[in-house]
Coordinates of C-alpha atoms in Angstrom, one line a residue:
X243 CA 44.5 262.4 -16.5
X244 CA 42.8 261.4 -19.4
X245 CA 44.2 261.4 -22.9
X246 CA 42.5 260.1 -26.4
X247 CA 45.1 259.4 -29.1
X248 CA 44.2 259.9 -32.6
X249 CA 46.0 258.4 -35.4
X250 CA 45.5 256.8 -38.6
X251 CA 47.6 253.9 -37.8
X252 CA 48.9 252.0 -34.8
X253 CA 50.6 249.0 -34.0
X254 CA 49.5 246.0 -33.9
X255 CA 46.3 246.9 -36.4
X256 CA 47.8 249.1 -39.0
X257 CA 51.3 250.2 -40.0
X258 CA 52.7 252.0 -43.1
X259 CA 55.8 253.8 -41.0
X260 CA 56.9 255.3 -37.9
X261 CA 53.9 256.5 -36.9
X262 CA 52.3 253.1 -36.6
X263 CA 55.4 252.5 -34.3
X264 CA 54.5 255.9 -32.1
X265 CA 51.3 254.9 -31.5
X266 CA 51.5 251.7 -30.6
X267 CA 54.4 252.3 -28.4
X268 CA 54.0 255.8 -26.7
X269 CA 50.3 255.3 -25.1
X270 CA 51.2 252.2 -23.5
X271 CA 54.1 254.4 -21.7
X272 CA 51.9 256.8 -20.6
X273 CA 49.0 254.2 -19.4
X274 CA 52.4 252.8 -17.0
X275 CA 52.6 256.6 -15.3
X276 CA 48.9 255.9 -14.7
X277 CA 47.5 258.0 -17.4
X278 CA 43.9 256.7 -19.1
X279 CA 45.7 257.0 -22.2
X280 CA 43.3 255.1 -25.1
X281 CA 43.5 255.2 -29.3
X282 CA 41.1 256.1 -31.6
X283 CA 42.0 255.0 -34.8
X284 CA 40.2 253.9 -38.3
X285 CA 39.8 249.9 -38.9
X286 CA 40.7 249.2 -42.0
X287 CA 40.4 245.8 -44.5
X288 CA 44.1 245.1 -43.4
X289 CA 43.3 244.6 -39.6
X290 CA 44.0 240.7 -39.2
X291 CA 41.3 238.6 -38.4
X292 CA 42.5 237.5 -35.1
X293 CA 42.5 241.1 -33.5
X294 CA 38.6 241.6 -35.7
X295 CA 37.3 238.5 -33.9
X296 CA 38.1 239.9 -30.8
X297 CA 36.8 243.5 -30.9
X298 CA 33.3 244.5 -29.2
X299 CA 31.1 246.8 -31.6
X300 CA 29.5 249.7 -29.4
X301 CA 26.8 251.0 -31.5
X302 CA 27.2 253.7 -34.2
X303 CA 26.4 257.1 -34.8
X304 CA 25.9 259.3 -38.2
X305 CA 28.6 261.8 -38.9
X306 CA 28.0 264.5 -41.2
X307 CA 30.7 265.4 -44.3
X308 CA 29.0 268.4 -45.4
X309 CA 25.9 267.8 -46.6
X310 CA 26.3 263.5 -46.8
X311 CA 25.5 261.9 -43.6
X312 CA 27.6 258.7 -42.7
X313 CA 27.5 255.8 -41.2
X314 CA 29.9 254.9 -38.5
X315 CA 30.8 252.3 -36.6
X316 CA 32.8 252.3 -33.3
X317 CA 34.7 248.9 -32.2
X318 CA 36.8 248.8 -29.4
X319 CA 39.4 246.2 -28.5
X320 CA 42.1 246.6 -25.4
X321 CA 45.7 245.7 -26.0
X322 CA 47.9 245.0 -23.2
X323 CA 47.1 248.3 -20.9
X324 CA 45.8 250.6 -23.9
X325 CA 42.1 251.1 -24.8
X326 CA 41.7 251.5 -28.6
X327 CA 38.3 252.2 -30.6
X328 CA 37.9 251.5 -34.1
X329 CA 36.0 253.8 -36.7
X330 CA 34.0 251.5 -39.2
X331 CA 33.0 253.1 -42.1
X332 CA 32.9 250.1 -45.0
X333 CA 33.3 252.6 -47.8
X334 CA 35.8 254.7 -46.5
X335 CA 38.3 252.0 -44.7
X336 CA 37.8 248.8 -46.4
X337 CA 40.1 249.3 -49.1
X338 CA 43.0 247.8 -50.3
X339 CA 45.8 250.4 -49.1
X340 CA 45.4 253.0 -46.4
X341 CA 46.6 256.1 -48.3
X342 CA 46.9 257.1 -51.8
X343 CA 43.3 257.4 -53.1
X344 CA 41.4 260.1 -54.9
X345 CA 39.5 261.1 -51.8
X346 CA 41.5 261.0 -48.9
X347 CA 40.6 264.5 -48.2
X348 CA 37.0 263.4 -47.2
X349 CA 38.0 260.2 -45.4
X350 CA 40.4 261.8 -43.1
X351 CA 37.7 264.7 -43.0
X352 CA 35.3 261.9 -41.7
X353 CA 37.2 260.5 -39.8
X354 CA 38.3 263.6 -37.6
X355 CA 34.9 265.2 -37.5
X356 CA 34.4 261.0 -36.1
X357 CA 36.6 261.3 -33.7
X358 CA 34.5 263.9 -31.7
X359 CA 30.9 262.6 -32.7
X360 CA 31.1 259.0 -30.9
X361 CA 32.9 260.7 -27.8
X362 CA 29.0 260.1 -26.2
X363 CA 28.6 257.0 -27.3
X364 CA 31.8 255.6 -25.4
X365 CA 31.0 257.9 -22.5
X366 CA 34.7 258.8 -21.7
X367 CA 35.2 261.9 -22.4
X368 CA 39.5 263.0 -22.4
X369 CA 40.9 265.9 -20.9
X370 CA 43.5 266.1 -23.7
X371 CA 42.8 264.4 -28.0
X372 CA 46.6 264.4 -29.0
X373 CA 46.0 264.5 -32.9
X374 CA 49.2 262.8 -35.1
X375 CA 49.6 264.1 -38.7
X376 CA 47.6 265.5 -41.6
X377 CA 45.0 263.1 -41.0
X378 CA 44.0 264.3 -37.8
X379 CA 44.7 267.9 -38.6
X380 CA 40.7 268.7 -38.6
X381 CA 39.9 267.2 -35.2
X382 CA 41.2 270.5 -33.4
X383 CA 39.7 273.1 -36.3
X384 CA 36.1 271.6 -36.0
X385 CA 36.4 271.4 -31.7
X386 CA 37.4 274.9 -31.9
X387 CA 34.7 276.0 -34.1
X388 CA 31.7 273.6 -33.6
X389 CA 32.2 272.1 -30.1
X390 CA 33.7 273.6 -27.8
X391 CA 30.8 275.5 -26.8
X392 CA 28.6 272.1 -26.4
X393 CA 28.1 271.0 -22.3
X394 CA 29.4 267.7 -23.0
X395 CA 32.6 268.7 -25.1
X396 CA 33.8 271.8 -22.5
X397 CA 37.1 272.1 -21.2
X398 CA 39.3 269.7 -23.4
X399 CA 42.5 270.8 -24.7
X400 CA 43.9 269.9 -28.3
X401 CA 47.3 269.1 -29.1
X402 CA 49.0 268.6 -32.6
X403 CA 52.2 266.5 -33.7
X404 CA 54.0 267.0 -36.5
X405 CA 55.4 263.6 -37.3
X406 CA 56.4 264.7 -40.9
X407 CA 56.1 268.5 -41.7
X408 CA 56.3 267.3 -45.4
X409 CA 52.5 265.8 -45.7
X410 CA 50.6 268.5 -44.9
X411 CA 46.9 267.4 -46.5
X412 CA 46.7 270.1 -49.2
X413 CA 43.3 270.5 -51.7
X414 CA 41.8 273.0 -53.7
X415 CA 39.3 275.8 -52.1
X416 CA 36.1 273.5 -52.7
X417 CA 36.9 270.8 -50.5
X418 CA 35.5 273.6 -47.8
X419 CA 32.1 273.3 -48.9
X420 CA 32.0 270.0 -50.6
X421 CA 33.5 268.3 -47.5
X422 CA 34.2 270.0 -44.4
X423 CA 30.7 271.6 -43.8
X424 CA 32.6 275.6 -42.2
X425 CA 30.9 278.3 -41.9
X426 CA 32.4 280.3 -44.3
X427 CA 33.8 283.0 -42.1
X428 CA 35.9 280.2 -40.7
X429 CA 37.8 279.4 -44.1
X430 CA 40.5 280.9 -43.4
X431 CA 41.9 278.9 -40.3
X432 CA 42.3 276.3 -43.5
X433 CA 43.7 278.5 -46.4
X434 CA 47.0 278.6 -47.2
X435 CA 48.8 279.8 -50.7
X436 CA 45.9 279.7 -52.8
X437 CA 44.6 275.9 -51.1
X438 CA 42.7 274.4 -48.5
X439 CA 46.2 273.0 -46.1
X440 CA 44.4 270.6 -43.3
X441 CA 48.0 271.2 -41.1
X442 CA 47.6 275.0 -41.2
X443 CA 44.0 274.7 -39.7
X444 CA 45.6 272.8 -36.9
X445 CA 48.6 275.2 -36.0
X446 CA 45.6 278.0 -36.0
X447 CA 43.2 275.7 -33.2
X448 CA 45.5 273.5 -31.4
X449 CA 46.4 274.3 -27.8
X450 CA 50.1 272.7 -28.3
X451 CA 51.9 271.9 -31.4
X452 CA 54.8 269.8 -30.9
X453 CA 57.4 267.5 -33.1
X454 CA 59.0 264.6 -32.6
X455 CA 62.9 266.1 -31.6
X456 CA 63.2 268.7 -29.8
X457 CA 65.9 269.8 -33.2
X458 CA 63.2 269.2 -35.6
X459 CA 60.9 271.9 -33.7
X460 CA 63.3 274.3 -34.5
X461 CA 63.8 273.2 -38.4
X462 CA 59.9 273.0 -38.9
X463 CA 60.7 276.4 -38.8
X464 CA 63.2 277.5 -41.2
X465 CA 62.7 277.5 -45.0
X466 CA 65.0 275.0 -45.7
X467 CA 63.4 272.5 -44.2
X468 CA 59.5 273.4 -43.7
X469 CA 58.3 272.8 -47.0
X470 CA 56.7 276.3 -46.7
X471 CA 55.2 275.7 -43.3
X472 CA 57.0 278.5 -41.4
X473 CA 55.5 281.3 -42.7
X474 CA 52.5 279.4 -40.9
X475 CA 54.4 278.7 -38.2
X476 CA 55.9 281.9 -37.4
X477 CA 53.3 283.3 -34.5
X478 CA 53.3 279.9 -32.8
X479 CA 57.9 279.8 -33.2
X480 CA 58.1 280.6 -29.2
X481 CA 55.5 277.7 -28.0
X482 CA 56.2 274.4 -30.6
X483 CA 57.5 271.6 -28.0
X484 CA 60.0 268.9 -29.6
X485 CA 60.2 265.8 -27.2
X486 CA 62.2 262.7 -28.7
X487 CA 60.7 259.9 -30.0
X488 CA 61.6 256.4 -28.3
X489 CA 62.0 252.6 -29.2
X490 CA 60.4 249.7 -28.0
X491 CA 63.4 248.2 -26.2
X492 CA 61.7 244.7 -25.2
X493 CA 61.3 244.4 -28.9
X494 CA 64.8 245.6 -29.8
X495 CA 66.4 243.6 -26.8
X496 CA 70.0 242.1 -28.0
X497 CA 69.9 240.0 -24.9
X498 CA 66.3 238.0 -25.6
X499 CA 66.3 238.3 -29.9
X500 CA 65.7 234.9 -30.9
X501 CA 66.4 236.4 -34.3
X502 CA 70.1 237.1 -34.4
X503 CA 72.9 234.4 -34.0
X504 CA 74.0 234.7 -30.5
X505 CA 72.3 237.2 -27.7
X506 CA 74.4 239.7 -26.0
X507 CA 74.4 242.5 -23.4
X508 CA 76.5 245.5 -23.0
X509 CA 77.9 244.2 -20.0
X510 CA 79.1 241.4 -22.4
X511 CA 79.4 242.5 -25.7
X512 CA 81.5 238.7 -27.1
X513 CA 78.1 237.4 -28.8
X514 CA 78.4 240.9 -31.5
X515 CA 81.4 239.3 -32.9
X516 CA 79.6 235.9 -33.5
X517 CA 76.2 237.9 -34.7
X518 CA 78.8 239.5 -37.0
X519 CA 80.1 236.6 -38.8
X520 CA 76.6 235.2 -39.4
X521 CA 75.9 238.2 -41.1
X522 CA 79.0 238.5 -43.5
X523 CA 78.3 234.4 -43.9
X524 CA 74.4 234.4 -44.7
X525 CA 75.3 238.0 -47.4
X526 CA 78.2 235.5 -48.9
X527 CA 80.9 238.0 -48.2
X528 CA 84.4 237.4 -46.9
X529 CA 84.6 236.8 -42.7
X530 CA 87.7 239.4 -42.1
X531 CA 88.3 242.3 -39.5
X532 CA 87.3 245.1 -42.4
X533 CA 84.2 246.8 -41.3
X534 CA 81.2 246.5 -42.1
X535 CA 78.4 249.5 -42.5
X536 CA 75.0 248.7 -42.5
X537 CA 72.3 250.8 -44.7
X538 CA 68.2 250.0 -43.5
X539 CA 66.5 252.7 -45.2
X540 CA 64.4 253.7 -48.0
X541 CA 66.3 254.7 -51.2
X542 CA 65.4 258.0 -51.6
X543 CA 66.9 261.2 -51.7
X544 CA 65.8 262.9 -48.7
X545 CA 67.4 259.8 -46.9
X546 CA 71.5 261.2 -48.0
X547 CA 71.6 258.2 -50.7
X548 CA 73.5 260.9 -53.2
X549 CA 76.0 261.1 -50.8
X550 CA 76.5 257.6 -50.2
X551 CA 76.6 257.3 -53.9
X552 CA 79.2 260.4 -54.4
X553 CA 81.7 259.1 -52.1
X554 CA 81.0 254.7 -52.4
X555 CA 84.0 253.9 -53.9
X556 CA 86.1 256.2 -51.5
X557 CA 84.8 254.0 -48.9
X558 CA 85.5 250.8 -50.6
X559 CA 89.1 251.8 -50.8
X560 CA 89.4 252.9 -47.4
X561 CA 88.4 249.3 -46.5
X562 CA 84.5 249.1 -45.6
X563 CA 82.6 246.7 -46.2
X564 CA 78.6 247.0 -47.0
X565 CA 74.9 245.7 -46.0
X566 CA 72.5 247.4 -47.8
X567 CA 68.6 246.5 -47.2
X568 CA 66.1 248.7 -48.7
X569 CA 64.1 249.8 -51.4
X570 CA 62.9 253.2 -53.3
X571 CA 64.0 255.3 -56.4
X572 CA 65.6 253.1 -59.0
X573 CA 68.0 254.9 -59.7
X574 CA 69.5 254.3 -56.3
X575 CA 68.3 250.4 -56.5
X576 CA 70.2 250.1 -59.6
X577 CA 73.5 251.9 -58.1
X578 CA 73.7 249.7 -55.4
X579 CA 72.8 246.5 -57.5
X580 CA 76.0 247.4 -59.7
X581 CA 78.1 248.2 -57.1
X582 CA 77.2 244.3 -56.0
X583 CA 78.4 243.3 -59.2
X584 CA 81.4 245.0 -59.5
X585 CA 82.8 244.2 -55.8
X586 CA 81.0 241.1 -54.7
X587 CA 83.3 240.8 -52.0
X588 CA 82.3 243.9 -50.4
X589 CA 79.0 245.0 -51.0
X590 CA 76.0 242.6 -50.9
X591 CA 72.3 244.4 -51.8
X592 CA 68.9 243.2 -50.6
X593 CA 66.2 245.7 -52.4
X594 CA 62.9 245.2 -50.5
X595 CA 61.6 244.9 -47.1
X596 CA 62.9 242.2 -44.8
X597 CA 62.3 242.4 -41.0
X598 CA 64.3 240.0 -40.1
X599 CA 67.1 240.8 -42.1
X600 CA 67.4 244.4 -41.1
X601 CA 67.4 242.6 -37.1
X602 CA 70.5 240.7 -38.3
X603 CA 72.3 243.9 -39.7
X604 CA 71.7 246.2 -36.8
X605 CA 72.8 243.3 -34.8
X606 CA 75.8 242.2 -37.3
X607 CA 77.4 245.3 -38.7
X608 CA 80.1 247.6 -37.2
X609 CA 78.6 251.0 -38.2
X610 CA 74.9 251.7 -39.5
X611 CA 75.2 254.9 -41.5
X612 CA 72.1 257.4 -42.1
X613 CA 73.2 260.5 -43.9
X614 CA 70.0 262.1 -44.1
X615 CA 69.0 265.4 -45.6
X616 CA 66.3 266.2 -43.0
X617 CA 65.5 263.4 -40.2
X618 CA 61.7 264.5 -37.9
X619 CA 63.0 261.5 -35.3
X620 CA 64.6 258.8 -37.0
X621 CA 64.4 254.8 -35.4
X622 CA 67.0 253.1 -37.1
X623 CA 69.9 254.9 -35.0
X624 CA 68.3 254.4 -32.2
X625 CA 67.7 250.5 -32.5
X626 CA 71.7 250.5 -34.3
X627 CA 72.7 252.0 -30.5
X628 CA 70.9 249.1 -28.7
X629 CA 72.4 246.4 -30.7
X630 CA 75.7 248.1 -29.9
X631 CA 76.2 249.4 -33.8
X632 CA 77.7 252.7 -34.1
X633 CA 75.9 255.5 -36.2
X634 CA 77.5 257.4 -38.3
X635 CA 74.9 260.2 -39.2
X636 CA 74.3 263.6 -40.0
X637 CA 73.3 266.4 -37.3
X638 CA 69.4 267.1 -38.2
X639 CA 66.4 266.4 -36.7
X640 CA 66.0 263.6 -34.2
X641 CA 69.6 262.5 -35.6
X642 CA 71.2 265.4 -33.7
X643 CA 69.1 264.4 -30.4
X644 CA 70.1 261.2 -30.1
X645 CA 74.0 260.9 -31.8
X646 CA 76.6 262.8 -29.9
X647 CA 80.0 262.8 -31.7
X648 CA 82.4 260.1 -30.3
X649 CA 85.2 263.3 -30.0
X650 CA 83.6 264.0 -27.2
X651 CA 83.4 262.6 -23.5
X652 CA 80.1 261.1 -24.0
X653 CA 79.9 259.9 -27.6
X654 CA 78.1 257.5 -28.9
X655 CA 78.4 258.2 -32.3
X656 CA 79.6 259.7 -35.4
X657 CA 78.4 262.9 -36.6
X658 CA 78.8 265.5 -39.6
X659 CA 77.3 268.6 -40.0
X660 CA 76.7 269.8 -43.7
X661 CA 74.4 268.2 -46.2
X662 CA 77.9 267.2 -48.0
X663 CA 79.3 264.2 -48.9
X664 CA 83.1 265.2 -48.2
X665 CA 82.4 265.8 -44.7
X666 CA 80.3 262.0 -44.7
X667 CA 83.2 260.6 -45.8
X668 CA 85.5 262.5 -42.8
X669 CA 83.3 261.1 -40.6
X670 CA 83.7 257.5 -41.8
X671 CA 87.1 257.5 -42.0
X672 CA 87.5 259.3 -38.2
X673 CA 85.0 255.8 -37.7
X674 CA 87.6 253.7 -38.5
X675 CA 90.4 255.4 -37.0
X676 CA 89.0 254.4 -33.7
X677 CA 87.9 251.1 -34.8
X678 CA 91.6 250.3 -35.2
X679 CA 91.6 250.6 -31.3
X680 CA 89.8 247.6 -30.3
X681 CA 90.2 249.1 -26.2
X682 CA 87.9 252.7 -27.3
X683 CA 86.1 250.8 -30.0
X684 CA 84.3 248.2 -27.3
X685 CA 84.3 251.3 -24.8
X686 CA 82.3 253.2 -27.3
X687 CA 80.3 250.1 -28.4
X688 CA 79.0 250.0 -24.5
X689 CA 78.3 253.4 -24.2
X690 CA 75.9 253.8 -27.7
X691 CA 74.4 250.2 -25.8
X692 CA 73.8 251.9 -22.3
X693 CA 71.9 255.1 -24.1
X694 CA 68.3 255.2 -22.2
X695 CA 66.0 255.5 -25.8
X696 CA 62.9 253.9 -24.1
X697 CA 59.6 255.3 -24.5
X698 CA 59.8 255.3 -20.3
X699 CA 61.8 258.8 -20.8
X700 CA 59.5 260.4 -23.6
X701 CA 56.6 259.3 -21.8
X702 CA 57.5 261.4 -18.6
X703 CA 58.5 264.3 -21.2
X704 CA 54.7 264.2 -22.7
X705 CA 53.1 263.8 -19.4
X706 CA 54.9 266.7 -17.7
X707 CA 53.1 269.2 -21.3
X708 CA 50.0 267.5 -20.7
X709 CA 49.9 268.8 -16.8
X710 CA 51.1 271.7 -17.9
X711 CA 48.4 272.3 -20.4
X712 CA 46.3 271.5 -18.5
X713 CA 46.8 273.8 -15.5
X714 CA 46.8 277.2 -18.4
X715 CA 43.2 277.8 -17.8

C-alpha cells in the first residue's frame, strides 16, 4: 500500500502547531505496519541547513496557477523510515513566516495543483494522497476534475483531514479565475456563502473526510462548533471517520527525559515527587503538599482561559497551587501576571514559549488543567497522562476521547461537561478530594501513566480506512 502525505508542515523541517507534530509522527507509524507511506511537503527559508545540505534535488517541472506558469522544484530527503519531497518555489516558500501573507490563497493553490504535477517526475505514484488542512484542500478538487481521467493518475483515492474545522481557506469569487485555472462549470464544488471556501471543494471531491477524534467528527457537525461548516457537511454526516490523534512516546518518555529532575516509570512512580519539588523550587514557590495545577497552553479564549479566570481565586482558597506557561491575548497575559503579584506564593507565570519548561511542568505538577471550549485532538493531556499528571478537562473533542472521569472504574482523569466555570471548579475540587487519598491518588496516577496514546494504535486505525477505501471500487 502506498500512501503520499500532504501537508504544509512536518517535523523535523517545519512546525507552527500540531500538525507539524501529525506529520512527522503518524507516517512513520504507518511505514512500521509496512506501508510506503512518504511526505510531500513545501521547503521553506526556515528548513535548517543541516537537513538542506542533505537533500537530493530531482529535477523540476512547471505548474500552472491559472494563467502564470511556475517554476518548481522537487527535493527529497529520507528521515528515519519516511520518504519526504520538498516543493521549491523561491518566491512562494522563501519567506520569513509560513502563513499570514497577502497571497496565501495562490501559494497553497500552487502548491496542491504541485503536489499532483511532479508525481511523474518521482515515478511513484500512491494509491491513497491523504491531504491535511486548508492548504491541501485543492489537491482532491483539481484530481477530481483535471486528472483523474489521465492514464498515469487512474485509480487513486483522496482523503481529507480536518485538523482544525476553524481555517477553512476562504477568498472572494475571483481567486477562481485569477488562481485556480476551473472550468467554470466546476465553481461551485468551491463556493460557499457568497466566497470561494478551499475546505468545501474538498468535502465535495474527497473519497474520505475524517478528523482527528472520533468526538470531533461529530461536533464538525453541529452549529456550535463548525464555524458554518455543517451546512457543508450535512450529505457527507453518515461517512466522516474521527480516529484519535497520538503522541510520540519515545519523545515523551518519563523514564529516558534527560530534561526533568529524576526519571520515573509507572511501575515506580517515587522520582514524580522529586521532579515535583524541582519544579516548585526553579518557579520560587513554597515546597509543601498543596497541589499544584499546571496550565501549557495558548492564552486565548477558545482554550477555557475565562473560566480559569472566573473561578482563580476559588481555587487559590481551596489550596492549589499554579504553573502557568503560555502566551496569547493580553488580556489573559496580564490576569495571570497580576495574579503572580498578588499571591507570589502560589502562582508563578512564564508568558512565552519554553520547551523545556513546559517538559518540567507536565513532569512536576499534580494536575494539568485544559478547560477548553472546543478541543479537534488536543496533545497536552495526552503527554500530562504519560508523565503521570492528571487532567482535569472538559468533555469535547479529542478531550472526551482520551480523559475518562476518575468516578468511574477506568479513570484516568477529571472531566466536566458544560462550557461553565462552576462545573470546572466541581471538578477541581472532586481532584483534590481524591488527592487527599495518597492510596487512589498513586493508583490513579498509574493508570493515566499505563494509557496506550502511541501513534502504534492510530496507525492501525488509519491503515484499516485506507484498506477499506481501497477495496470500494
Amino acid at each position: 500500500m502506498k500512501i503520499l502525505f500532504a501537508a504544509s508542515e512536518a517535523l523535523p523541517f517545519a512546525a507552527s502547531g500540531g500538525l507539524a507534530d501529525v506529520v512527522g509522527s503518524l507516517p512513520a507509524a504507518l511505514s512500521d505496519l509496512d506501508c510506503d507511506c512518504r511526505v510531500v511537503m513545501p521547503l521553506y527559508r526556515s528548513v535548517k541547513p543541516e537537513l538542506r545540505n542533505k537533500m537530493t534535488f530531482l529535477g523540476d517541472v512547471t505548474v500552472d496557477v491559472s494563467w502564470r506558469k511556475q517554476y518548481c522544484g522537487v527535493y527529497t530527503i529520507k528521515h528515519g523510515s519516511v520518504t519526504y519531497y520538498l516543493i521549491d518555489n523561491p518566491y512562494y516558500f522563501m519567506r520569513d513566516g509560513m502563513y499570514g501573507f497577502y497571497d496565501d490563497c495562490e501559494r497553497f493553490v500552487f502548491f496542491s495543483r504541485a503536489v499532483l504535477e511532479i508525481l511523474p517526475l518521482i515515478e511513484w505514484k500512491p494509491d491513497i494522497i491523504h491531504c491535511n488542512d486548508w492548504q491541501t484542500a485543492m489537491i482532491p478538487v483539481y484530481y477530481d476534475v483535471m486528472y483523474k481521467y489521465h492514464r498515469e493518475y487512474e485509480g487513486i483515492k483522496t482523503i481529507y483531514t480536518i485538523h482544525n474545522i476553524q481555517y477553512q481557506g476562504v477568498y472572494g469569487r475571483e481567486v477562481v479565475t485569477e488562481l485556480m485555472g476551473l472550468p467554470n462549470y466546476h465553481t461551485n464544488l468551491l463556493e460557499f456563502d457568497g466566497c470561494v471556501n478551499l475546505m468545501k471543494g474538498a468535502f465535495e471531491t474527497a473519497n474520505v473526510i475524517t478528523t482527528v477524534s472520533p468526538t470531533y467528527a461529530k461536533e464538525v457537525l453541529d452549529p456550535w462548533y463548525s464555524y458554518g461548516m455543517d451546512r457543508a457537511l450535512v450529505r457527507r454526516k453518515d461517512g466522516i471517520k474521527g480516529i484519535l490523534n497520538g503522541i510520540d512516546t519515545k519523545h515523551y518518555n518519563p523514564e529516558t527525559d534527560n530534561i526533568i529532575a529524576k526519571n520515573y516509570s509507572a511501575a515506580s512512580i517515587a522520582g514524580k515527587k522529586k521532579c515535583r519539588e524541582d519544579l516548585l523550587k526553579e518557579m520560587g514557590l513554597p515546597v509543601d503538599d498543596s497541589p499544584v495545577i499546571g496550565i501549557v497552553t495558548r492564552l486565548v479564549a477558545h482554550k477555557g482561559i475565562q473560566l480559569i479566570q472566573r473561578v482563580f481565586h476559588e481555587m487559590l482558597d481551596i489550596g492549589c497551587k499554579f504553573v502557568i506557561l503560555g502566551s496569547g491575548e493580553k488580556l489573559f497575559e496580564d490576569f495571570f501576571l497580576e495574579m503572580q503579584d498578588q499571591h507570589p506564593d502560589k502562582v508563578k507565570t512564564n508568558i512565552g514559549f519554553k520547551p523545556l519548561l513546559s517538559r518540567k511542568i507536565y513532569a512536576g505538577a499534580d494536575f494539568f488543567l485544559m478547560p477548553s471550549q472546543n478541543e479537534p485532538c488536543g496533545l497536552a493531556q495526552m503527554v500530562a497522562m504519560r508523565y503521570g499528571t492528571i487532567p482535569i478537562v472538559r468533555e469535547t473533542g479529542g478531550l472526551k476521547d482520551s480523559v475518562n472521569d476518575a468516578g468511574g472504574e477506568n479513570g484516568n482523569g477529571f472531566t466536566f461537561k458544560t462550557f461553565d466555570a462552576l462545573d470546572m471548579l466541581d471538578a477541581v475540587k472532586r481532584g483534590l478530594e481524591l488527592y487527599g487519598n495518597k492510596r487512589k491518588w498513586n493508583a490513579l496516577v498509574k493508570r493515566a501513566m499505563n494509557c496506550d496514546f502511541s501513534w502504534k494504535k492510530s496507525a492501525e486505525q488509519y491503515m484499516e480506512m485506507y484498506r477499506q477505501l481501497l477495496e470500494d471500487k
